[in-house]
Short mmCIF file of C-alpha atoms and ligand atoms in Angstrom, two decimals:
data_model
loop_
_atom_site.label_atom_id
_atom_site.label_comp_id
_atom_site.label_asym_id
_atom_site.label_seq_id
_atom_site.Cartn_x
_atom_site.Cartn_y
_atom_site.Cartn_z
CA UNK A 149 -12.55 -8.95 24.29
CA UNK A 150 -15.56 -6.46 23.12
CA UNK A 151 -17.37 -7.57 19.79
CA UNK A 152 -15.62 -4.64 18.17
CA UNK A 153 -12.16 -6.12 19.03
CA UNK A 154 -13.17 -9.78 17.97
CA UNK A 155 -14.46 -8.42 14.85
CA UNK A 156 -11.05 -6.26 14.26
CA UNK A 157 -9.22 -9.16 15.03
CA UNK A 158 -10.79 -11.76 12.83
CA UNK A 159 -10.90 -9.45 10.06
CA UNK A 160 -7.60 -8.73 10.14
CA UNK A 161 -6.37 -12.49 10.38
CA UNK A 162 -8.98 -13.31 7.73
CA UNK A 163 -7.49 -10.65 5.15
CA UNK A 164 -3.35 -11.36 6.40
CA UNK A 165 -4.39 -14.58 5.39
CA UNK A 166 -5.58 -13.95 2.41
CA UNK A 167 -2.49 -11.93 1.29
CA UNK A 168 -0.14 -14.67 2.85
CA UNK A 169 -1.94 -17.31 0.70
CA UNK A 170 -2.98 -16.01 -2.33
CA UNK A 171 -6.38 -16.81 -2.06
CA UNK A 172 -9.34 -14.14 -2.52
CA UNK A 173 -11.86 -13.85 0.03
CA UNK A 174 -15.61 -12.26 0.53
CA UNK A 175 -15.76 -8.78 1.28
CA UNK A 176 -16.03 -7.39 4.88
CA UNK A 177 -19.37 -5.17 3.61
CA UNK A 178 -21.27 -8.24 2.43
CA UNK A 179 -21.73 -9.61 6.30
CA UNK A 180 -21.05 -6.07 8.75
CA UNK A 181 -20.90 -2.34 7.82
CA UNK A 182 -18.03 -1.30 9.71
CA UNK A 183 -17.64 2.77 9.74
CA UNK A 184 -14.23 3.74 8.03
CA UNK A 185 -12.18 4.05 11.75
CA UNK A 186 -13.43 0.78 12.22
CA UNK A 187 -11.81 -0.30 8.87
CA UNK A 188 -8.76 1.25 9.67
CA UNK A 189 -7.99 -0.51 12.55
CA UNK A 190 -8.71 -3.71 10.92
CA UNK A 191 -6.03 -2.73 8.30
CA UNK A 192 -3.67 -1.29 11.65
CA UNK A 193 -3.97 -4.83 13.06
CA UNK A 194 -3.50 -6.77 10.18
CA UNK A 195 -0.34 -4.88 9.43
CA UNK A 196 0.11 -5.85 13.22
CA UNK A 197 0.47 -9.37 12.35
CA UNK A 198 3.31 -8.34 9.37
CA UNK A 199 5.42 -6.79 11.88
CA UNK A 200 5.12 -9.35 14.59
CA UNK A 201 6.23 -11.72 11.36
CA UNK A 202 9.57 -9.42 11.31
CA UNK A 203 8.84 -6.89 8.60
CA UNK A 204 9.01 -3.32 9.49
CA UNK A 205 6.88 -0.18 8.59
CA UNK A 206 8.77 1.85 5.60
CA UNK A 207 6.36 4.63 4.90
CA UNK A 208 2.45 5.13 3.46
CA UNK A 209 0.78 4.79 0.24
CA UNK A 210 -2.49 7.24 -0.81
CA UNK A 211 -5.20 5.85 -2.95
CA UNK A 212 -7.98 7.37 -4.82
CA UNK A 213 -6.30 10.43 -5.21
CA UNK A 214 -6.72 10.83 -9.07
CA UNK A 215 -10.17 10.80 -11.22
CA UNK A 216 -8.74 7.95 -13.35
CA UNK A 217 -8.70 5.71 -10.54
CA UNK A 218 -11.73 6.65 -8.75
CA UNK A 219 -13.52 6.08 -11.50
CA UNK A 220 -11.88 2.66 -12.22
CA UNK A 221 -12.85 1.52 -9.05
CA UNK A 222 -16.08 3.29 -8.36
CA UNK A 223 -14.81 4.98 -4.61
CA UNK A 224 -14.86 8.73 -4.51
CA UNK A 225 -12.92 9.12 -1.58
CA UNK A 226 -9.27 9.48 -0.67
CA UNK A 227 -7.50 6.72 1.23
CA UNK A 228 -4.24 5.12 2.53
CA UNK A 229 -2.59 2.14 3.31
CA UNK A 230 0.58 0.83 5.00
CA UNK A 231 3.61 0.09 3.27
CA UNK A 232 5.87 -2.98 5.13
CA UNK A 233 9.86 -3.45 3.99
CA UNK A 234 8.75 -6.69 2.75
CA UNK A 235 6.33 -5.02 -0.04
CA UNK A 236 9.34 -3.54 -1.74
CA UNK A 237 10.81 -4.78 -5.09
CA UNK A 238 13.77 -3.97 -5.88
CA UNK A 239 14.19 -1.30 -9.17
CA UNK A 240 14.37 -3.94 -12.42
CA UNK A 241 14.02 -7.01 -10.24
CA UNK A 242 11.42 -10.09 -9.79
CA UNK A 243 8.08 -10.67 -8.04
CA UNK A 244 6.53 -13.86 -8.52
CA UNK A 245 3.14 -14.07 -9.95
CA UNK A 246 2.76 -16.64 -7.18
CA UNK A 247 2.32 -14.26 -4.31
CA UNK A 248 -0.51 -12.63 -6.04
CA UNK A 249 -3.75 -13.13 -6.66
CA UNK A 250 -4.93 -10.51 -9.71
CA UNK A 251 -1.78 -8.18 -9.58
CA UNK A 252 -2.48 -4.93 -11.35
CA UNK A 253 0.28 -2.07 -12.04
CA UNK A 254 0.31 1.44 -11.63
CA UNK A 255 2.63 4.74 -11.79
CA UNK A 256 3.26 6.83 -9.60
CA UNK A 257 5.21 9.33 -7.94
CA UNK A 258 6.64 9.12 -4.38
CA UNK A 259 8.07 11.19 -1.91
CA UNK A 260 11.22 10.56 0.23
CA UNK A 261 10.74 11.74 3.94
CA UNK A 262 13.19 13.60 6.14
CA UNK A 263 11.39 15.24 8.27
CA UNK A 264 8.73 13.94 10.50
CA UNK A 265 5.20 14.82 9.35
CA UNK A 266 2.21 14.36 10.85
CA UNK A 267 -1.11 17.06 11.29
CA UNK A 268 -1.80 19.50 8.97
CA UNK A 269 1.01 21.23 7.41
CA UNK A 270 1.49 23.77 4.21
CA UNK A 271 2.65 22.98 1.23
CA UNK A 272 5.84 24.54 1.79
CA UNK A 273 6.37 22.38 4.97
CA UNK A 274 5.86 19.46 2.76
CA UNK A 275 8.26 20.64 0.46
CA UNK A 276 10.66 21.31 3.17
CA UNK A 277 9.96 17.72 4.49
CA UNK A 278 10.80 16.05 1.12
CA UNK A 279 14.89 15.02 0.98
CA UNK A 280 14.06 13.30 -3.23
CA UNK A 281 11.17 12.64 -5.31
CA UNK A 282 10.93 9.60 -7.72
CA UNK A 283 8.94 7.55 -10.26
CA UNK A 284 7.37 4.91 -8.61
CA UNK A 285 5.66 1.52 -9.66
CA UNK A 286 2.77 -0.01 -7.66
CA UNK A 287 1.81 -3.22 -7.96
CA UNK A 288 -1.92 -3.54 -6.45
CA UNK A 289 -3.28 -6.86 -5.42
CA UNK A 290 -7.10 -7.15 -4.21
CA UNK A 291 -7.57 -9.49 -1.81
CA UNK A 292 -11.07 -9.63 -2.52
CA UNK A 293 -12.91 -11.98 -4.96
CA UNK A 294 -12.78 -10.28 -8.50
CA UNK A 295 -10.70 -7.01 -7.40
CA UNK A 296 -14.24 -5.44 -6.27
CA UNK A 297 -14.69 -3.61 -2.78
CA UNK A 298 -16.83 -0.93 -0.96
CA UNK A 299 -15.22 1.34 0.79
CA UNK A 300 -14.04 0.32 3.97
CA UNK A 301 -13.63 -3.14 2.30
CA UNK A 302 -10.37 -1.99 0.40
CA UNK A 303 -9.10 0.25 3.37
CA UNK A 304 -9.14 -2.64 5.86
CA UNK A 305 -7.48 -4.26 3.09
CA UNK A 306 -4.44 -1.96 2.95
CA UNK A 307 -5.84 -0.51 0.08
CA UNK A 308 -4.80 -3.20 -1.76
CA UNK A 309 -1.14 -2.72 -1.63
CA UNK A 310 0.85 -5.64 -2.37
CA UNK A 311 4.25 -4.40 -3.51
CA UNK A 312 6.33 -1.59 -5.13
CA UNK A 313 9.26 -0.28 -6.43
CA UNK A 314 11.13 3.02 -6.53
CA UNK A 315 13.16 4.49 -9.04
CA UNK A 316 16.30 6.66 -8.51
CA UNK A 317 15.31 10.09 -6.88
CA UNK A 318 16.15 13.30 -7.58
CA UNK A 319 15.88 16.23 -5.20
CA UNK A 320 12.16 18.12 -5.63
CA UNK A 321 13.49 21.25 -5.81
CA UNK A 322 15.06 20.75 -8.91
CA UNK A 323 11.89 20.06 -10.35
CA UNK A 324 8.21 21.05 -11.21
CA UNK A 325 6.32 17.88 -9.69
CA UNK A 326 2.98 19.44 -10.69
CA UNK A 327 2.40 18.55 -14.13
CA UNK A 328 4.99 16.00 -15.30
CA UNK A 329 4.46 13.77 -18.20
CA UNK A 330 3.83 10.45 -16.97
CA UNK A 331 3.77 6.54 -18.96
CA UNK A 332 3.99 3.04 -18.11
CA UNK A 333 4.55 -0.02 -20.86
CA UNK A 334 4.35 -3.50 -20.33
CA UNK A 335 6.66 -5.52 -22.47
CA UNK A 336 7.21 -2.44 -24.27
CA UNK A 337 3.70 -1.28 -25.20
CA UNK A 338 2.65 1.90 -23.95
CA UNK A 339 -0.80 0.80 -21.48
CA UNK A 340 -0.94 4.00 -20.10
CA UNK A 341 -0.31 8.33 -20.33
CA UNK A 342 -0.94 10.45 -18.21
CA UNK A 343 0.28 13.78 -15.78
CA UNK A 344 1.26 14.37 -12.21
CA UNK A 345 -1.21 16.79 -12.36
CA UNK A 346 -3.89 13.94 -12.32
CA UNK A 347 -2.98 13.65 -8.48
CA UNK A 348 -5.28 16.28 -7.02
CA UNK A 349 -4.37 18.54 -9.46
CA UNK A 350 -1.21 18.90 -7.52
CA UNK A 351 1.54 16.01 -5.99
CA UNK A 352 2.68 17.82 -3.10
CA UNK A 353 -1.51 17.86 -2.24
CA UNK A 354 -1.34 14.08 -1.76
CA UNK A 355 1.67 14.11 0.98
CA UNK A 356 -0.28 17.13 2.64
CA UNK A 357 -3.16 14.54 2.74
CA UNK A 358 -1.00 11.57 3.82
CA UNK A 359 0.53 13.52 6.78
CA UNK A 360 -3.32 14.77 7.58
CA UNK A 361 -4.14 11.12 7.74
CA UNK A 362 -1.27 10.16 10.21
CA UNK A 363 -2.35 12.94 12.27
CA UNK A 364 -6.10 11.95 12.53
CA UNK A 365 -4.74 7.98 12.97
CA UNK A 366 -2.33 8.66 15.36
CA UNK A 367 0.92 8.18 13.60
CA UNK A 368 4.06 10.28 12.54
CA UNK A 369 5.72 9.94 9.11
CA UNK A 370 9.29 9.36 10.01
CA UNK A 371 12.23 10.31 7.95
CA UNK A 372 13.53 7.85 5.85
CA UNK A 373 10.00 6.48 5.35
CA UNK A 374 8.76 6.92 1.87
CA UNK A 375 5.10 8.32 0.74
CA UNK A 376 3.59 6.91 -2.85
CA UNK A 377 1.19 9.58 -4.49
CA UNK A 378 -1.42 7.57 -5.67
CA UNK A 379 -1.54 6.51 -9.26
CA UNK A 380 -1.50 9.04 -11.67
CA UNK A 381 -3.36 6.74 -14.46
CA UNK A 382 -5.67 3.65 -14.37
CA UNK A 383 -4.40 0.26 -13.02
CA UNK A 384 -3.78 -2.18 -15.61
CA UNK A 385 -3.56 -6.12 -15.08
CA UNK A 386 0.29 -7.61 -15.35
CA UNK A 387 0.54 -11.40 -16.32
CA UNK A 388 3.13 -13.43 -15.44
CA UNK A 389 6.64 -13.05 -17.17
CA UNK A 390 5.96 -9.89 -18.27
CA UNK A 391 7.72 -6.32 -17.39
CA UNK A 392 6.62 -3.02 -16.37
CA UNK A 393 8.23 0.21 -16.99
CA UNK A 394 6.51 3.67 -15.39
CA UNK A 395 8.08 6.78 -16.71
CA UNK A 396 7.86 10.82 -15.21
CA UNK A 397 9.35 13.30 -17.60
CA UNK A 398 12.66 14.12 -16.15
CA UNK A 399 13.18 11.61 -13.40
CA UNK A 400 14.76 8.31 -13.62
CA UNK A 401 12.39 5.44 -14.90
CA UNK A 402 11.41 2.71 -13.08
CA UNK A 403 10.97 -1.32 -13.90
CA UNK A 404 9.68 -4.99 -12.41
CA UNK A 405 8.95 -7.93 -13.70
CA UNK A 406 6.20 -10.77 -12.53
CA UNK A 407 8.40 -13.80 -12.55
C1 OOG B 190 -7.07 0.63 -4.26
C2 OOG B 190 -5.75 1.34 -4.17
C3 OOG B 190 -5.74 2.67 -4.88
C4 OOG B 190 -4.14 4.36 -5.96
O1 OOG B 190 -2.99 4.61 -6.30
O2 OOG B 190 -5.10 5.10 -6.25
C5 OOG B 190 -4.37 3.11 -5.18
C6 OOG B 190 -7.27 -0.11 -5.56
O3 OOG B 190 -7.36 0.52 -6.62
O4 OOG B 190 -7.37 -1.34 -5.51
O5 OOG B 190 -3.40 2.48 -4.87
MG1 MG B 191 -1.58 3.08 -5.90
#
């Protein structure tokens, strides 16, 4: 094994493991400075060891793709992260607060594939790649020590990704995705407003970006799979028992609750 594969490899079982238990850990940055390929295949691997466990790949997630939550976060650059069958809730069911460590809740919009994507494409072969689009709830789970992260910390940590849930879809061409009203409540106070038109000033940007990404990584979005936006607003911290609704003018809303 090369020190680049060792370090790949314990990174990756040091951050599954983190996820599997709970349990925060250092960030990668404070002992290496891996470049951001390097960082991806940490996060590759790691999602290695969730299918090897059984789960199976169900689509992408893109972060960073709004001002709100690069700002939050302090990283100016768009990433993604790897969504596993495993990390979805089911629309108005459970999580426990259990299998998190310092879950935080965002809305979003999401994309169903049916077409495979992967390069650069236009925006109409998005479009024509897109069977439903639907409001969307992430719930985003650091696995780092007080949700903080360079980087290439939080992409070889799936960029944070923990679990979500999708609302009913409707199909996109029945609708104007680009500048949709969007709001999420907890227990029935409103936490956050916001647009679609946060997301790179335009939705259907943020699926042109995810299929550039599994170009330049070497994968293909597969139809079926499903493709969250990145959050529209700021994340905001969930505690236990409580329930989260995200809403997109003229779509279907979307719940969970942290049992
Ligand atoms: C990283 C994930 C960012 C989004 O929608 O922008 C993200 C984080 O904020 O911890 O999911
Ligand atoms: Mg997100």
């Amino acid at each position: 094994m090369t020190i680049m594969e060792a370090f790949v490899e314990d990174e990756a079982g040091r951050l599954f493991s983190a996820m599997r238990g709970a349990r925060p850990v250092e960030q990668v940055s404070l002992t290496s400075s891996p470049t951001i390929e390097q960082a991806y295949a940490v996060q590759a691997r790691a999602i290695q060891l969730r299918l090897e466990e059984g789960e199976t790949l169900v689509g992408m997630k893109m972060g960073f793709t709004s001002r709100a939550k690069m700002e939050q976060m302090g990283v100016s650059e768009m990433i993604f992260g790897r969504l596993t069958d495993a990390m979805q809730a089911e629309n108005g069911g459970a999580v426990p607060r259990a299998r998190f460590i310092h879950p935080r809740v965002e809305p979003e919009i999401a994309f169903h594939i049916c077409q495979p994507l992967s390069g650069e494409i236009s925006r109409e072969e998005a479009q024509r790649a897109v069977s439903g689009v639907c409001a969307a709830i992430e719930l985003i789970d650091s696995r780092y020590r007080d949700f903080r992260f360079s980087l290439t910390d939080v992409v070889a940590d799936n960029s944070s990704s923990a679990t979500f849930a999708l609302g009913a879809s409707l199909p996109a061409s029945d609708l104007a995705i680009e500048s949709l009203g969007v709001a999420m409540s907890i227990d029935g106070q409103p936490v956050q407003i916001g647009s679609t038109a946060a997301i790179l000033g335009d939705p259907w940007l943020s699926l042109i970006e995810a299929a550039r990404f599994a170009g330049k990584y070497g994968f293909t979005l597969a139809p079926g799979q499903v493709v969250l936006a990145g959050a529209a607003t700021e994340a905001v911290p969930i505690a236990q028992g409580s329930t989260v609704v995200a809403e997109i003018d003229e779509l279907p809303p979307v719940s969970l609750r942290l049992a």
